[in-house]
mmCIF file of C-alpha atoms in Angstrom:
data_model
loop_
_atom_site.group_PDB
_atom_site.id
_atom_site.type_symbol
_atom_site.label_atom_id
_atom_site.label_comp_id
_atom_site.label_asym_id
_atom_site.label_seq_id
_atom_site.Cartn_x
_atom_site.Cartn_y
_atom_site.Cartn_z
ATOM 1 C CA MET A 1 -8.077 -7.970 -1.690
ATOM 2 C CA ARG A 2 -10.203 -6.170 0.829
ATOM 3 C CA PHE A 3 -12.981 -3.663 -0.331
ATOM 4 C CA LEU A 4 -14.833 -1.107 1.087
ATOM 5 C CA LEU A 5 -18.162 -0.560 -0.911
ATOM 6 C CA VAL A 6 -20.278 2.609 -0.231
ATOM 7 C CA GLU A 7 -23.430 1.714 -1.331
ATOM 8 C CA ASP A 8 -27.146 2.683 0.031
ATOM 9 C CA ASN A 9 -29.112 0.459 -2.412
ATOM 10 C CA GLU A 10 -29.250 -2.654 -0.038
ATOM 11 C CA GLU A 11 -30.124 -5.226 -3.266
ATOM 12 C CA LEU A 12 -27.498 -4.080 -5.399
ATOM 13 C CA GLY A 13 -24.789 -3.316 -2.436
ATOM 14 C CA ALA A 14 -25.766 -7.121 -1.525
ATOM 15 C CA ALA A 15 -25.157 -8.439 -5.436
ATOM 16 C CA ILE A 16 -21.901 -6.515 -5.843
ATOM 17 C CA ALA A 17 -20.380 -7.882 -2.438
ATOM 18 C CA SER A 18 -21.544 -11.544 -2.962
ATOM 19 C CA ARG A 19 -19.868 -11.487 -6.895
ATOM 20 C CA MET A 20 -16.665 -9.672 -5.193
ATOM 21 C CA SER A 21 -16.942 -12.464 -2.363
ATOM 22 C CA PHE A 22 -17.093 -15.009 -4.766
ATOM 23 C CA ASP A 23 -13.809 -13.752 -6.340
ATOM 24 C CA GLY A 24 -12.094 -14.287 -3.197
ATOM 25 C CA HIS A 25 -12.503 -10.632 -2.044
ATOM 26 C CA VAL A 26 -13.041 -9.305 1.546
ATOM 27 C CA VAL A 27 -15.999 -6.530 1.147
ATOM 28 C CA ASP A 28 -17.235 -4.224 3.728
ATOM 29 C CA HIS A 29 -20.505 -2.623 2.906
ATOM 30 C CA ALA A 30 -21.404 0.834 4.231
ATOM 31 C CA LEU A 31 -25.000 2.361 3.994
ATOM 32 C CA THR A 32 -23.631 5.995 4.369
ATOM 33 C CA ILE A 33 -20.893 8.695 4.774
ATOM 34 C CA ALA A 34 -20.603 7.962 8.028
ATOM 35 C CA ASP A 35 -20.412 4.440 8.067
ATOM 36 C CA ALA A 36 -17.705 4.229 5.402
ATOM 37 C CA SER A 37 -15.669 7.003 7.510
ATOM 38 C CA GLY A 38 -16.116 4.663 10.465
ATOM 39 C CA PHE A 39 -14.695 1.747 8.339
ATOM 40 C CA LEU A 40 -11.518 3.681 7.011
ATOM 41 C CA GLU A 41 -10.848 4.863 10.810
ATOM 42 C CA THR A 42 -10.204 1.076 11.766
ATOM 43 C CA GLY A 43 -9.418 -0.313 8.387
ATOM 44 C CA GLU A 44 -7.315 -0.677 5.640
ATOM 45 C CA TYR A 45 -8.565 -1.334 2.212
ATOM 46 C CA ASP A 46 -7.084 -2.085 -1.386
ATOM 47 C CA LEU A 47 -9.788 -0.569 -3.347
ATOM 48 C CA ILE A 48 -13.118 1.557 -2.553
ATOM 49 C CA LEU A 49 -16.438 1.530 -4.680
ATOM 50 C CA LEU A 50 -18.211 4.624 -3.850
ATOM 51 C CA ASP A 51 -21.673 5.547 -4.807
ATOM 52 C CA ILE A 52 -22.543 9.301 -5.342
ATOM 53 C CA MET A 53 -25.745 9.755 -4.063
ATOM 54 C CA LEU A 54 -26.362 8.884 -0.317
ATOM 55 C CA PRO A 55 -28.504 9.430 2.406
ATOM 56 C CA ASP A 56 -26.401 11.626 4.574
ATOM 57 C CA GLY A 57 -24.416 13.467 1.843
ATOM 58 C CA ASP A 58 -22.980 13.463 -1.249
ATOM 59 C CA GLY A 59 -19.814 10.887 -2.306
ATOM 60 C CA ARG A 60 -18.033 13.767 -3.948
ATOM 61 C CA SER A 61 -17.515 15.434 -0.599
ATOM 62 C CA PHE A 62 -16.234 12.013 0.844
ATOM 63 C CA LEU A 63 -14.237 11.879 -2.472
ATOM 64 C CA LYS A 64 -12.507 15.133 -1.741
ATOM 65 C CA ALA A 65 -12.317 14.418 1.618
ATOM 66 C CA HIS A 66 -10.334 11.107 0.924
ATOM 67 C CA ARG A 67 -8.101 12.740 -1.005
ATOM 68 C CA ASN A 68 -7.240 15.668 0.994
ATOM 69 C CA SER A 69 -6.118 13.018 3.660
ATOM 70 C CA GLN A 70 -3.500 11.980 1.490
ATOM 71 C CA SER A 71 -4.901 8.200 1.027
ATOM 72 C CA ASP A 72 -3.678 6.886 -2.376
ATOM 73 C CA THR A 73 -6.515 4.205 -1.763
ATOM 74 C CA PRO A 74 -7.758 3.875 -5.146
ATOM 75 C CA VAL A 75 -11.276 4.768 -5.864
ATOM 76 C CA ILE A 76 -13.994 3.863 -8.430
ATOM 77 C CA VAL A 77 -17.340 5.960 -8.419
ATOM 78 C CA LEU A 78 -20.460 4.006 -9.236
ATOM 79 C CA THR A 79 -22.643 6.597 -10.692
ATOM 80 C CA ALA A 80 -25.934 7.047 -12.487
ATOM 81 C CA ARG A 81 -25.012 10.292 -13.971
ATOM 82 C CA SER A 82 -23.887 9.726 -17.679
ATOM 83 C CA GLN A 83 -23.063 13.664 -18.583
ATOM 84 C CA VAL A 84 -19.468 14.141 -19.521
ATOM 85 C CA SER A 85 -18.872 16.865 -17.427
ATOM 86 C CA ASP A 86 -20.189 15.017 -14.271
ATOM 87 C CA ARG A 87 -17.527 12.507 -15.067
ATOM 88 C CA ILE A 88 -14.768 14.883 -15.212
ATOM 89 C CA SER A 89 -15.772 16.511 -12.179
ATOM 90 C CA MET A 90 -15.419 13.138 -10.010
ATOM 91 C CA LEU A 91 -11.937 12.327 -12.125
ATOM 92 C CA ASP A 92 -10.898 15.693 -11.127
ATOM 93 C CA LEU A 93 -11.268 15.161 -7.416
ATOM 94 C CA GLY A 94 -9.314 11.836 -7.467
ATOM 95 C CA ALA A 95 -11.453 9.035 -8.545
ATOM 96 C CA ASP A 96 -9.422 6.411 -10.256
ATOM 97 C CA ASP A 97 -12.241 5.028 -12.510
ATOM 98 C CA TYR A 98 -16.207 5.248 -12.670
ATOM 99 C CA VAL A 99 -18.735 3.002 -13.826
ATOM 100 C CA THR A 100 -22.458 4.319 -14.793
ATOM 101 C CA LYS A 101 -25.557 2.634 -13.332
ATOM 102 C CA PRO A 102 -26.783 -0.044 -14.744
ATOM 103 C CA PHE A 103 -23.936 -1.935 -15.091
ATOM 104 C CA ASP A 104 -22.473 -5.467 -16.069
ATOM 105 C CA HIS A 105 -20.740 -7.040 -12.941
ATOM 106 C CA ALA A 106 -18.325 -8.581 -15.167
ATOM 107 C CA GLU A 107 -17.430 -5.005 -16.320
ATOM 108 C CA LEU A 108 -17.033 -3.748 -12.835
ATOM 109 C CA GLN A 109 -14.850 -6.767 -11.793
ATOM 110 C CA ALA A 110 -13.009 -5.735 -15.007
ATOM 111 C CA ARG A 111 -12.341 -2.346 -14.116
ATOM 112 C CA CYS A 112 -11.367 -3.486 -10.474
ATOM 113 C CA ARG A 113 -8.466 -5.198 -11.720
ATOM 114 C CA ALA A 114 -7.291 -2.994 -13.964
ATOM 115 C CA VAL A 115 -7.402 -0.100 -11.376
ATOM 116 C CA LEU A 116 -5.436 -2.361 -8.853
ATOM 117 C CA ARG A 117 -3.076 -3.443 -11.776
ATOM 118 C CA ARG A 118 -2.468 0.474 -12.473
ATOM 119 C CA LYS A 119 -1.686 0.764 -8.791
ATOM 120 C CA HIS A 120 1.040 -1.840 -8.239
ATOM 121 C CA GLY A 121 2.530 -0.214 -11.267
ATOM 122 C CA THR A 122 2.106 -2.909 -13.922
ATOM 123 C CA ALA A 123 -0.139 -3.733 -17.216
ATOM 124 C CA GLN A 124 0.046 -7.827 -16.250
ATOM 125 C CA THR A 125 -2.210 -9.332 -13.612
ATOM 126 C CA VAL A 126 0.645 -12.342 -13.887
ATOM 127 C CA VAL A 127 3.171 -12.086 -11.297
ATOM 128 C CA THR A 128 6.361 -14.324 -11.567
ATOM 129 C CA LEU A 129 8.632 -14.272 -8.665
ATOM 130 C CA GLY A 130 11.455 -16.651 -8.783
ATOM 131 C CA ASP A 131 10.162 -19.840 -10.157
ATOM 132 C CA VAL A 132 6.660 -19.383 -8.879
ATOM 133 C CA THR A 133 4.100 -18.086 -11.620
ATOM 134 C CA PHE A 134 0.706 -16.519 -9.529
ATOM 135 C CA ASP A 135 -2.096 -15.624 -11.764
ATOM 136 C CA PRO A 136 -4.908 -14.278 -8.774
ATOM 137 C CA VAL A 137 -7.582 -13.933 -11.681
ATOM 138 C CA ALA A 138 -7.211 -17.610 -12.834
ATOM 139 C CA GLY A 139 -6.789 -18.462 -9.258
ATOM 140 C CA HIS A 140 -3.541 -20.466 -9.130
ATOM 141 C CA ILE A 141 0.242 -20.727 -8.998
ATOM 142 C CA THR A 142 2.531 -22.827 -10.880
ATOM 143 C CA VAL A 143 5.708 -24.146 -9.704
ATOM 144 C CA HIS A 144 8.124 -25.880 -11.607
ATOM 145 C CA GLY A 145 5.483 -26.116 -14.457
ATOM 146 C CA THR A 146 3.026 -27.804 -11.808
ATOM 147 C CA GLN A 147 -0.154 -26.119 -11.302
ATOM 148 C CA THR A 148 -2.330 -25.692 -8.394
ATOM 149 C CA PHE A 149 -5.545 -23.653 -7.918
ATOM 150 C CA LEU A 150 -5.841 -22.100 -4.845
ATOM 151 C CA ARG A 151 -8.909 -21.501 -2.105
ATOM 152 C CA ASN A 152 -10.044 -18.046 -1.817
ATOM 153 C CA ARG A 153 -8.369 -16.798 1.160
ATOM 154 C CA GLU A 154 -5.284 -18.955 0.061
ATOM 155 C CA LEU A 155 -5.511 -17.008 -3.094
ATOM 156 C CA ARG A 156 -5.667 -13.708 -1.467
ATOM 157 C CA LEU A 157 -3.286 -14.303 1.058
ATOM 158 C CA LEU A 158 -0.308 -14.841 -1.315
ATOM 159 C CA GLU A 159 -1.729 -11.984 -3.363
ATOM 160 C CA VAL A 160 -0.906 -9.620 -0.310
ATOM 161 C CA LEU A 161 2.333 -11.629 0.324
ATOM 162 C CA ILE A 162 3.570 -11.278 -3.100
ATOM 163 C CA THR A 163 3.314 -7.817 -3.851
ATOM 164 C CA ALA A 164 5.498 -7.131 -1.185
ATOM 165 C CA PRO A 165 8.239 -9.725 -0.801
ATOM 166 C CA GLY A 166 10.241 -9.131 1.972
ATOM 167 C CA GLN A 167 7.871 -7.219 3.752
ATOM 168 C CA ILE A 168 6.611 -8.176 7.375
ATOM 169 C CA PHE A 169 3.330 -8.568 7.629
ATOM 170 C CA PRO A 170 1.596 -8.894 11.250
ATOM 171 C CA LYS A 171 -1.224 -10.981 11.907
ATOM 172 C CA GLN A 172 -3.700 -8.631 12.551
ATOM 173 C CA LYS A 173 -3.025 -6.766 9.458
ATOM 174 C CA LEU A 174 -3.552 -10.139 7.510
ATOM 175 C CA VAL A 175 -6.618 -10.973 9.490
ATOM 176 C CA ASP A 176 -8.097 -7.450 8.349
ATOM 177 C CA ARG A 177 -7.105 -8.383 4.804
ATOM 178 C CA LEU A 178 -8.675 -11.689 4.890
ATOM 179 C CA PHE A 179 -11.929 -11.159 6.978
ATOM 180 C CA SER A 180 -14.861 -8.704 6.795
ATOM 181 C CA TYR A 181 -16.116 -7.431 10.154
ATOM 182 C CA ASP A 182 -18.627 -9.651 9.775
ATOM 183 C CA ASP A 183 -16.126 -12.681 10.352
ATOM 184 C CA ASP A 184 -15.863 -13.806 13.558
ATOM 185 C CA VAL A 185 -12.195 -15.184 13.520
ATOM 186 C CA SER A 186 -8.899 -14.752 15.603
ATOM 187 C CA GLU A 187 -5.235 -14.019 14.657
ATOM 188 C CA ASN A 188 -5.025 -18.283 14.857
ATOM 189 C CA ALA A 189 -6.814 -18.343 11.423
ATOM 190 C CA VAL A 190 -4.110 -16.836 9.762
ATOM 191 C CA GLU A 191 -2.039 -19.506 10.910
ATOM 192 C CA VAL A 192 -4.109 -22.130 8.966
ATOM 193 C CA TYR A 193 -3.707 -20.102 5.670
ATOM 194 C CA ILE A 194 0.014 -19.806 6.205
ATOM 195 C CA ALA A 195 0.205 -23.345 6.778
ATOM 196 C CA ARG A 196 -1.328 -24.283 3.540
ATOM 197 C CA LEU A 197 0.181 -21.806 1.389
ATOM 198 C CA ARG A 198 3.968 -23.081 2.723
ATOM 199 C CA LYS A 199 2.597 -26.326 1.685
ATOM 200 C CA HIS A 200 1.727 -25.142 -1.806
ATOM 201 C CA LEU A 201 5.059 -23.310 -2.332
ATOM 202 C CA GLU A 202 6.909 -26.422 -1.138
ATOM 203 C CA GLY A 203 10.588 -26.987 -3.649
ATOM 204 C CA SER A 204 10.279 -23.088 -4.692
ATOM 205 C CA CYS A 205 12.472 -20.434 -3.969
ATOM 206 C CA LEU A 206 9.513 -18.961 -2.111
ATOM 207 C CA THR A 207 9.240 -19.246 1.366
ATOM 208 C CA ILE A 208 7.055 -17.804 4.235
ATOM 209 C CA THR A 209 9.255 -16.891 7.275
ATOM 210 C CA THR A 210 7.553 -16.413 10.444
ATOM 211 C CA HIS A 211 9.028 -13.621 12.883
ATOM 212 C CA ARG A 212 7.912 -14.153 16.347
ATOM 213 C CA GLY A 213 5.594 -11.349 17.609
ATOM 214 C CA LEU A 214 5.933 -9.419 14.312
ATOM 215 C CA GLY A 215 4.436 -11.524 11.302
ATOM 216 C CA TYR A 216 5.379 -13.376 8.638
ATOM 217 C CA ARG A 217 7.161 -12.387 5.448
ATOM 218 C CA LEU A 218 7.638 -13.858 1.533
ATOM 219 C CA ASP A 219 10.882 -14.348 1.180
ATOM 220 C CA ASN A 220 12.583 -15.227 -2.555
ATOM 221 C CA VAL A 221 15.790 -17.522 -1.394
#
């Protein structure tokens, strides 16, 4: 998954990004509302983690504008405000959840998983498609009873493909999902991870089809 973190505290932001990256997520870190807006203009995100008190404005204004743009990207607010009225106002503006500072990183990770499950219309983390069972939290797939652990980018690539079987994903879109703006990569890097996933899926009913000039699609055959 690709996350946008909007947090002006560089130390806290680095800690959050590190933990999320360790879980295999791609994280772009914006220190200001202006930076965050720039990221959103050029990238697509699965989740936004939004601080409220920012150097160039109030995160609530950013949240309101984000929702007015008709974007359905989930937003979890990171706030030091503990008043019930403050939390209610953020939920009313369109936040999907909130975490009060200081927070435990494990709680934040759990809330991220819960919000993403709701977005995908499921209460379960594990996905079963055909004869393949995929557990993104545990980091493995099971094919015909054989369990295989995936490396981080293999994991996130399969997560993208398996949530939309039959949909063609262009290479550039997969690059955007797998790598941050700080990573110096080409579209060819995607081919490496596609090849690894194909090997893991051998013998299953799932196959990754190449559509030349268009991208890749996960098919259940």
